[in-house]
XYZ file of N, CA, C and O in Angstrom:
660
model
N -7.286 14.155 -95.214
C -7.661 15.543 -95.072
C -8.021 15.894 -93.679
O -7.624 16.992 -93.198
N -8.574 14.952 -92.810
C -8.860 15.182 -91.689
C -7.575 15.308 -90.706
O -7.590 15.991 -89.878
N -6.724 14.380 -91.117
C -5.395 14.442 -90.364
C -4.712 15.900 -90.226
O -4.238 16.365 -89.329
N -4.359 16.469 -91.471
C -3.781 17.839 -91.380
C -4.532 18.854 -90.875
O -4.037 19.487 -90.222
N -5.816 18.833 -90.960
C -6.733 19.789 -90.193
C -6.595 19.664 -88.652
O -6.525 20.476 -88.119
N -6.707 18.444 -88.321
C -6.540 17.901 -86.967
C -5.248 18.548 -86.214
O -5.070 19.064 -85.310
N -4.249 18.199 -86.978
C -2.824 18.587 -86.536
C -2.706 20.168 -86.512
O -2.001 20.780 -85.637
N -3.192 20.892 -87.472
C -3.309 22.190 -87.616
C -4.003 22.876 -86.188
O -3.686 23.827 -85.526
N -5.269 22.172 -85.906
C -5.860 22.648 -84.730
C -5.150 22.422 -83.392
O -5.164 23.379 -82.508
N -4.468 21.461 -83.315
C -3.645 21.240 -82.113
C -2.570 22.122 -82.066
O -2.344 22.651 -80.903
N -1.755 22.156 -83.160
C -0.677 23.286 -82.999
C -1.249 24.691 -82.865
O -0.698 25.270 -82.083
N -2.272 25.004 -83.422
C -2.951 26.562 -83.380
C -3.275 26.627 -81.828
O -3.096 27.693 -81.200
N -4.171 25.640 -81.283
C -4.529 25.816 -80.029
C -3.482 25.953 -78.795
O -3.483 26.529 -77.837
N -2.412 25.058 -79.216
C -1.106 25.173 -78.291
C -0.523 26.633 -78.314
O -0.177 27.067 -77.210
N -0.577 27.030 -79.578
C 0.147 28.457 -79.580
C -0.820 29.477 -78.763
O -0.232 30.353 -78.097
N -2.046 29.393 -78.889
C -2.993 30.394 -78.364
C -2.692 30.180 -76.694
O -2.576 31.164 -76.064
N -2.766 28.794 -76.372
C -2.628 28.594 -74.748
C -1.328 29.118 -74.233
O -1.132 29.704 -73.316
N -0.151 28.811 -74.786
C 1.031 29.230 -74.713
C 1.251 30.876 -74.382
O 1.734 31.385 -73.605
N 0.527 31.404 -75.456
C 0.680 33.031 -75.427
C -0.404 33.454 -74.338
O -0.057 34.528 -73.843
N -1.219 32.806 -73.767
C -1.987 33.360 -72.801
C -1.531 32.939 -71.312
O -1.916 33.617 -70.443
N -0.733 31.951 -71.223
C -0.225 31.722 -69.887
C 0.853 32.682 -69.252
O 1.712 33.221 -70.113
N 0.858 33.116 -68.168
C 1.816 34.060 -67.619
C 3.308 33.372 -67.629
O 3.477 32.221 -67.588
N 4.189 34.379 -67.808
C 5.523 33.855 -68.017
C 6.028 33.497 -66.323
O 5.691 34.139 -65.306
N 6.665 32.386 -66.301
C 7.016 31.845 -65.030
C 8.616 32.164 -64.770
O 9.335 32.531 -65.778
N 9.188 32.312 -63.609
C 10.466 32.625 -63.308
C 11.254 31.555 -64.186
O 10.945 30.450 -64.269
N 12.429 31.951 -64.563
C 13.536 31.041 -65.424
C 14.132 30.037 -64.380
O 14.103 28.928 -64.765
N 14.237 30.441 -63.101
C 14.927 29.484 -62.278
C 14.285 29.443 -60.897
O 13.856 30.594 -60.425
N 14.102 28.463 -60.267
C 13.788 28.329 -58.955
C 15.095 28.045 -58.114
O 15.762 27.000 -58.204
N 15.682 29.023 -57.271
C 16.884 28.851 -56.801
C 16.770 28.295 -55.326
O 15.918 28.804 -54.445
N 17.536 27.243 -55.156
C 17.583 26.537 -53.668
C 18.883 26.197 -53.430
O 19.435 25.336 -54.562
N 19.443 26.155 -52.378
C 20.908 25.866 -51.946
C 20.728 25.071 -50.774
O 20.304 25.720 -49.690
N 21.093 23.850 -50.675
C 20.898 22.959 -49.530
C 19.656 23.108 -48.877
O 19.652 23.163 -47.620
N 18.600 23.191 -49.586
C 17.186 23.125 -49.118
C 16.754 24.553 -48.576
O 15.708 24.692 -48.111
N 17.663 25.580 -48.871
C 17.364 26.976 -48.492
C 16.815 27.735 -49.631
O 17.494 27.804 -50.634
N 15.537 28.259 -49.618
C 14.917 29.032 -50.813
C 15.691 30.208 -50.954
O 15.801 30.862 -49.999
N 15.929 30.733 -52.401
C 16.448 32.092 -52.472
C 15.204 32.789 -53.096
O 14.932 32.372 -54.277
N 14.609 33.968 -52.588
C 13.496 34.444 -53.206
C 13.999 35.668 -54.018
O 15.213 35.918 -54.134
N 13.102 36.269 -54.648
C 13.412 37.506 -55.429
C 13.500 37.080 -56.887
O 12.574 36.373 -57.577
N 14.507 37.499 -57.593
C 14.621 37.347 -59.038
C 16.162 36.570 -59.427
O 16.937 37.080 -60.080
N 16.190 35.421 -58.763
C 17.536 34.680 -59.193
C 17.769 34.175 -60.526
O 16.539 34.073 -61.127
N 18.853 34.240 -61.027
C 18.972 33.762 -62.348
C 19.851 32.460 -62.408
O 20.059 31.861 -63.498
N 20.368 31.792 -61.466
C 21.237 30.776 -61.323
C 21.107 30.073 -59.934
O 20.360 30.668 -58.969
N 21.826 28.966 -59.634
C 21.834 28.267 -58.519
C 23.027 28.759 -57.452
O 23.287 27.812 -56.647
N 23.502 29.890 -57.803
C 24.567 30.423 -56.909
C 24.217 31.779 -56.323
O 25.110 32.526 -56.225
N 22.858 32.037 -56.288
C 22.345 33.325 -55.812
C 22.504 34.700 -56.784
O 22.211 35.612 -56.192
N 22.954 34.324 -57.917
C 23.102 35.583 -58.752
C 21.757 36.103 -59.047
O 20.892 35.066 -59.178
N 21.552 37.223 -59.425
C 19.856 37.691 -59.733
C 20.124 38.641 -61.029
O 21.107 38.924 -61.618
N 18.889 39.070 -61.440
C 18.837 39.888 -62.462
C 19.489 41.211 -62.322
O 20.037 42.003 -63.254
N 19.732 41.603 -61.041
C 20.392 42.988 -60.758
C 21.958 42.820 -60.699
O 22.606 43.794 -61.021
N 22.206 41.914 -60.060
C 23.606 41.631 -59.667
C 24.167 40.213 -60.215
O 23.669 39.067 -59.583
N 24.916 39.980 -61.073
C 25.297 38.581 -61.775
C 26.712 38.495 -62.391
O 26.837 37.761 -63.130
N 27.469 39.063 -61.512
C 29.078 38.875 -62.025
C 29.433 37.503 -61.239
O 28.775 36.971 -60.480
N 30.644 37.203 -61.728
C 31.229 35.865 -61.171
C 31.431 35.913 -59.546
O 31.112 34.811 -58.890
N 31.441 37.181 -59.050
C 31.625 37.313 -57.632
C 30.365 37.539 -56.805
O 30.223 37.580 -55.738
N 29.300 37.814 -57.462
C 27.752 37.904 -56.841
C 27.232 36.623 -56.358
O 26.267 36.133 -56.894
N 27.844 35.946 -55.313
C 27.449 34.590 -54.989
C 26.965 34.484 -53.581
O 27.030 33.520 -52.905
N 26.360 35.655 -52.979
C 25.988 35.588 -51.637
C 24.365 36.111 -51.809
O 23.856 36.720 -52.617
N 23.723 35.357 -50.734
C 22.270 35.847 -50.512
C 22.287 36.335 -49.121
O 22.833 35.846 -48.128
N 21.301 37.401 -48.929
C 21.193 37.885 -47.627
C 19.838 37.586 -47.026
O 18.767 37.782 -47.762
N 19.833 37.226 -45.679
C 18.618 36.814 -44.913
C 18.152 38.270 -44.636
O 18.749 38.851 -43.964
N 16.968 38.658 -44.952
C 16.324 39.883 -44.559
C 15.823 39.777 -43.157
O 15.097 38.954 -42.846
N 16.209 40.749 -42.477
C 15.703 40.849 -40.798
C 14.077 40.847 -40.867
O 13.545 40.207 -39.905
N 13.485 41.537 -41.775
C 12.030 41.752 -41.677
C 11.342 40.514 -41.890
O 10.272 40.356 -41.421
N 11.850 39.570 -42.852
C 10.968 38.415 -43.044
C 11.678 36.970 -42.913
O 11.087 35.985 -43.282
N 12.928 37.253 -42.698
C 13.689 35.877 -42.293
C 13.742 35.026 -43.541
O 13.876 33.737 -43.634
N 13.784 35.752 -44.763
C 13.988 34.959 -46.071
C 15.323 35.589 -46.588
O 15.529 36.623 -46.746
N 15.789 34.637 -47.478
C 16.973 34.893 -48.356
C 16.585 35.572 -49.608
O 15.796 34.852 -50.398
N 17.340 36.676 -50.077
C 17.188 37.318 -51.288
C 18.657 37.677 -51.697
O 19.439 37.876 -50.942
N 18.752 37.557 -53.053
C 20.130 37.987 -53.573
C 20.579 39.340 -53.421
O 21.757 39.729 -53.076
N 19.613 40.113 -53.293
C 19.854 41.743 -53.054
C 18.682 42.476 -52.633
O 17.460 42.052 -52.718
N 19.023 43.763 -52.349
C 17.853 44.674 -51.932
C 16.879 44.881 -52.852
O 15.780 44.841 -52.695
N 17.353 45.121 -54.269
C 16.232 45.266 -55.173
C 15.293 44.074 -55.517
O 14.203 44.263 -55.741
N 15.750 42.927 -55.298
C 14.891 41.643 -55.455
C 13.977 41.797 -54.352
O 12.917 41.345 -54.472
N 14.351 42.022 -53.091
C 13.272 42.115 -52.089
C 12.344 43.184 -52.365
O 11.283 43.127 -52.177
N 13.074 44.255 -52.712
C 11.824 45.529 -52.980
C 10.869 45.165 -54.018
O 9.688 45.562 -53.982
N 11.300 44.326 -55.142
C 10.606 44.260 -56.157
C 9.359 43.050 -55.931
O 8.487 42.762 -56.727
N 9.860 41.995 -55.067
C 8.817 40.790 -54.806
C 8.325 40.784 -53.490
O 7.411 40.055 -53.504
N 8.760 41.353 -52.457
C 8.260 41.322 -51.091
C 7.076 42.041 -51.053
O 6.934 43.155 -51.615
N 6.159 41.788 -50.198
C 4.905 42.553 -49.994
C 4.990 43.440 -48.624
O 3.981 43.723 -48.098
N 6.226 43.742 -48.200
C 6.433 44.563 -47.054
C 7.813 45.376 -47.421
O 8.477 45.067 -48.155
N 8.018 46.390 -46.298
C 9.213 47.106 -46.419
C 10.437 46.495 -45.644
O 10.136 45.501 -44.719
N 11.587 46.596 -46.230
C 12.668 45.987 -45.541
C 12.970 46.666 -44.227
O 12.733 47.882 -43.793
N 13.779 45.773 -43.325
C 14.362 46.381 -42.065
C 15.723 45.915 -41.970
O 16.141 44.753 -42.607
N 16.646 46.749 -41.498
C 18.162 46.255 -41.228
C 18.398 45.494 -40.234
O 17.643 45.551 -39.250
N 19.429 44.749 -40.257
C 19.913 43.938 -38.809
C 20.421 44.965 -37.946
O 21.277 45.649 -38.288
N 20.025 44.684 -36.772
C 20.590 45.732 -35.717
C 21.927 45.104 -35.369
O 22.101 43.885 -35.409
N 22.858 45.882 -34.813
C 24.126 45.497 -34.501
C 23.997 44.426 -33.306
O 24.931 43.447 -33.348
N 23.164 44.449 -32.454
C 22.953 43.395 -31.474
C 22.621 42.190 -32.016
O 22.813 41.146 -31.276
N 22.350 41.935 -33.279
C 21.989 40.674 -33.846
C 22.947 40.250 -34.785
O 22.792 39.391 -35.795
N 24.137 40.840 -35.015
C 25.158 40.567 -35.970
C 25.636 39.189 -35.948
O 26.505 38.634 -36.755
N 25.494 38.434 -34.862
C 25.872 37.134 -34.580
C 24.970 36.056 -35.268
O 25.169 34.881 -35.284
N 23.816 36.487 -35.765
C 22.850 35.791 -36.556
C 23.287 35.445 -37.715
O 24.004 36.100 -38.583
N 23.114 34.070 -38.412
C 23.596 33.388 -39.531
C 22.619 34.290 -40.567
O 21.244 33.720 -40.553
N 23.206 35.119 -41.382
C 22.105 35.684 -42.264
C 22.832 35.944 -43.538
O 22.229 36.617 -44.644
N 23.897 35.201 -43.952
C 24.638 35.383 -45.211
C 24.785 34.070 -45.681
O 25.275 32.938 -44.889
N 24.479 33.666 -46.900
C 24.557 32.355 -47.509
C 25.485 32.393 -48.674
O 25.305 33.137 -49.617
N 26.503 31.544 -48.752
C 27.310 31.341 -49.809
C 26.680 30.671 -50.850
O 26.212 29.529 -50.584
N 26.616 31.275 -52.086
C 25.924 30.595 -53.085
C 26.557 29.392 -53.782
O 25.925 28.486 -54.535
N 27.921 29.228 -53.304
C 28.697 28.055 -54.041
C 28.596 26.965 -53.231
O 28.230 25.789 -53.677
N 28.712 26.912 -51.755
C 28.822 25.814 -50.993
C 27.604 25.589 -50.159
O 27.514 24.721 -49.442
N 26.853 26.786 -49.961
C 25.729 26.720 -49.019
C 25.921 26.914 -47.616
O 25.114 26.965 -46.606
N 27.182 27.457 -47.282
C 27.597 27.854 -45.735
C 26.839 29.080 -45.350
O 26.770 30.050 -46.215
N 26.385 28.975 -44.120
C 25.526 30.279 -43.589
C 26.622 30.886 -42.753
O 27.044 30.188 -41.815
N 26.785 32.168 -42.871
C 27.752 33.012 -42.034
C 26.863 33.852 -41.262
O 25.816 34.499 -41.815
N 27.542 34.233 -40.090
C 26.915 35.292 -39.417
C 27.214 36.552 -39.962
O 28.286 36.781 -40.895
N 26.541 37.629 -39.617
C 26.980 39.017 -40.359
C 28.387 39.419 -39.757
O 29.165 39.898 -40.737
N 28.605 39.270 -38.706
C 30.104 39.439 -38.186
C 31.162 38.539 -39.041
O 32.071 39.145 -39.670
N 30.798 37.360 -39.188
C 31.817 36.508 -39.861
C 32.017 36.932 -41.330
O 32.926 36.974 -41.950
N 30.771 37.219 -41.875
C 30.772 37.868 -43.293
C 31.715 39.145 -43.341
O 32.449 39.324 -44.485
N 31.320 40.038 -42.506
C 31.983 41.334 -42.722
C 33.507 41.187 -42.525
O 34.332 42.037 -42.763
N 33.888 40.240 -41.925
C 35.306 39.881 -41.309
C 36.075 38.845 -42.224
O 37.088 38.515 -42.074
N 35.333 38.414 -43.411
C 35.653 37.412 -44.233
C 36.728 37.817 -45.277
O 37.172 36.818 -45.959
N 37.160 39.003 -45.427
C 38.048 39.485 -46.461
C 37.403 39.083 -47.806
O 38.180 38.703 -48.669
N 36.030 39.003 -47.844
C 35.372 38.764 -49.175
C 35.622 37.495 -49.782
O 35.753 37.174 -50.930
N 35.870 36.472 -48.810
C 36.120 35.064 -49.201
C 35.195 34.228 -48.330
O 35.243 34.370 -46.980
N 34.612 33.134 -48.848
C 33.784 32.192 -48.037
C 34.986 31.249 -47.131
O 35.841 30.761 -47.785
N 34.789 31.232 -45.972
C 35.742 30.713 -45.025
C 35.654 29.102 -45.230
O 36.625 28.390 -44.979
N 34.543 28.570 -45.781
C 34.477 27.124 -46.002
C 35.005 26.646 -47.389
O 35.894 25.822 -47.487
N 34.659 27.321 -48.577
C 34.940 26.831 -49.862
C 36.069 27.736 -50.501
O 36.345 27.489 -51.760
N 36.279 28.665 -49.856
C 37.243 29.697 -50.350
C 36.953 30.543 -51.762
O 37.609 31.280 -52.275
N 35.437 30.473 -51.969
C 35.048 31.403 -53.118
C 35.145 32.684 -52.801
O 34.817 33.200 -51.810
N 35.385 33.537 -53.796
C 35.445 34.952 -53.703
C 34.042 35.738 -53.830
O 33.381 35.436 -54.497
N 33.817 36.505 -52.820
C 32.569 37.339 -52.804
C 33.090 38.665 -53.452
O 34.155 39.194 -53.317
N 32.138 39.458 -53.826
C 31.973 40.837 -54.553
C 32.458 41.846 -53.329
O 31.610 42.032 -52.524
N 33.567 42.381 -53.356
C 33.980 43.402 -52.326
C 33.188 44.726 -52.486
O 32.942 45.347 -51.567
N 32.536 44.993 -53.655
C 31.627 45.956 -53.815
C 30.271 45.954 -52.995
O 29.842 47.001 -52.784
N 30.063 44.788 -52.519
C 28.892 44.632 -51.746
C 28.943 45.605 -50.387
O 27.855 45.818 -49.893
N 30.183 45.807 -50.071
C 30.360 46.522 -48.666
C 29.727 47.911 -48.913
O 29.475 48.433 -47.866
N 29.538 48.415 -50.147
C 29.002 49.654 -50.358
C 27.520 49.790 -50.027
O 27.034 50.930 -49.890
N 26.952 48.561 -49.940
C 25.475 48.325 -49.750
C 25.025 47.973 -48.328
O 23.940 47.672 -48.086
N 26.133 47.940 -47.386
C 25.900 47.368 -46.066
C 24.868 47.988 -45.409
O 23.877 47.564 -44.807
N 24.672 49.487 -45.620
C 23.655 50.248 -44.961
C 22.254 49.823 -45.375
O 21.255 50.204 -44.802
N 22.105 49.038 -46.416
C 20.794 48.595 -46.785
C 20.281 47.289 -46.166
O 19.119 47.009 -45.950
N 21.233 46.595 -45.567
C 21.050 45.502 -44.988
C 21.406 45.501 -43.500
O 20.545 44.736 -42.483
N 22.245 46.137 -42.911
C 22.907 46.284 -41.619
C 22.992 47.550 -41.023
O 23.197 48.471 -41.699
N 22.700 47.528 -39.773
C 22.990 48.835 -39.050
C 24.371 49.172 -39.163
O 25.157 48.507 -39.004
N 24.578 50.464 -39.521
C 25.859 51.033 -39.827
C 26.083 52.420 -39.131
O 25.133 53.011 -38.756
N 27.462 52.906 -39.249
C 27.736 54.130 -38.606
C 28.036 55.195 -39.838
O 28.410 56.256 -39.437
N 27.930 54.749 -40.908
C 28.256 55.779 -42.132
C 27.282 56.813 -42.064
O 26.055 56.736 -42.043
N 27.861 57.890 -42.190
C 27.036 59.176 -42.088
C 27.336 59.898 -43.715
O 28.355 60.175 -44.079
N 26.340 59.906 -44.437
C 26.280 60.493 -45.820
C 25.934 61.817 -45.749
O 24.946 62.307 -44.817
N 26.056 62.601 -46.677
C 25.641 64.069 -46.731
C 24.031 63.972 -46.915
O 23.457 63.268 -47.394
N 23.401 65.005 -46.254
C 21.835 64.930 -46.122
C 21.239 64.948 -47.367
O 20.257 64.400 -47.313
N 21.815 65.619 -48.330
C 20.986 65.520 -49.648
C 21.476 64.567 -50.710
O 21.179 64.760 -51.995
N 22.465 63.589 -50.286
C 22.909 62.500 -51.235
C 21.605 61.589 -51.484
O 20.778 61.506 -50.776
N 21.667 61.091 -52.764
C 20.512 60.126 -53.016
C 20.532 59.062 -51.943
O 19.314 58.610 -51.771
N 21.635 58.618 -51.636
C 21.429 57.478 -50.612
C 20.912 57.946 -49.257
O 20.264 57.128 -48.766
N 21.244 59.090 -48.927
C 20.756 59.508 -47.572
C 19.084 59.784 -47.783
O 18.428 59.261 -46.823
N 18.796 60.024 -48.966
C 17.231 60.089 -48.935
C 16.580 58.724 -48.987
O 15.534 58.606 -48.295
N 17.296 57.595 -49.588
C 16.853 56.302 -49.322
C 16.950 55.901 -47.924
O 15.953 55.435 -47.380
N 18.078 56.360 -47.223
C 18.125 55.757 -45.835
C 16.991 56.524 -45.098
O 16.490 55.890 -44.134
N 16.802 57.909 -45.346
C 15.774 58.549 -44.440
C 14.221 57.759 -44.645
O 13.751 57.674 -43.854
N 14.136 57.371 -45.934
C 12.830 56.553 -46.290
C 12.815 55.291 -45.243
O 11.829 55.028 -44.647
N 13.931 54.550 -45.253
C 13.891 53.350 -44.607
C 13.757 53.662 -43.119
O 13.118 52.894 -42.477
N 14.434 54.636 -42.660
C 14.292 55.019 -41.139
C 12.847 55.358 -40.836
O 12.346 55.050 -39.729
N 12.252 56.184 -41.648
C 10.833 56.458 -41.524
C 9.921 55.110 -41.385
O 9.097 55.027 -40.730
N 10.213 54.309 -42.399
C 9.488 53.131 -42.402
C 9.703 52.185 -41.224
O 8.696 51.678 -40.588
N 10.953 52.190 -40.692
C 11.354 51.376 -39.658
C 10.879 52.208 -38.337
O 10.996 51.586 -37.214
N 10.408 53.350 -38.292
C 9.803 54.124 -37.202
C 10.826 54.793 -36.313
O 10.625 55.119 -35.184
N 12.055 55.120 -36.818
C 13.061 55.866 -36.232
C 13.050 57.351 -36.829
O 12.463 57.584 -38.035
N 13.542 58.273 -36.130
C 13.650 59.642 -36.507
C 14.620 59.749 -37.514
O 15.694 59.118 -37.525
N 14.530 60.719 -38.628
C 15.546 60.708 -39.694
C 16.494 61.504 -39.066
O 16.444 62.635 -38.335
N 17.826 61.215 -39.538
C 19.016 61.867 -39.057
C 19.520 61.397 -37.782
O 20.615 61.827 -37.308
N 18.782 60.548 -37.080
C 19.314 59.956 -35.841
C 19.595 58.387 -36.003
O 18.734 57.773 -36.454
N 20.756 58.047 -35.467
C 21.086 56.471 -35.512
C 20.950 55.690 -34.496
O 20.960 56.189 -33.290
């Protein structure tokens, strides 16, 4: 009689303990010793926000020198506002291929034709639509577009005047 009661108490206490513990990230992403922060879902830098076969790069953020899979990962997990890489620093290695771990400079990445020069893995060409979130750009959007509103917020956070590049 004592054995079934003891088994029940152990089982029940384990259930209570498991329900009270906080949920941990599904995966801790690291490529060649480089930590990937944010909300990664695999070991090739895909995240909860972007996880197609082609979403295999991480970007080192200028503000904190840490790699994140995407802007949203940084926004949701970092304790500070992002800043974009200035053009004068585009020779900095700030792009990580999630397949082979090669670090590319921003210039090399932008000139890569969406292919890792080392392992020939294909990068998502749609990422170029978000360059303005990571890199200083010349793109001028209409003043009242949703992206201009985001850009204006980023410029205010970075201490520059809205509407001036």
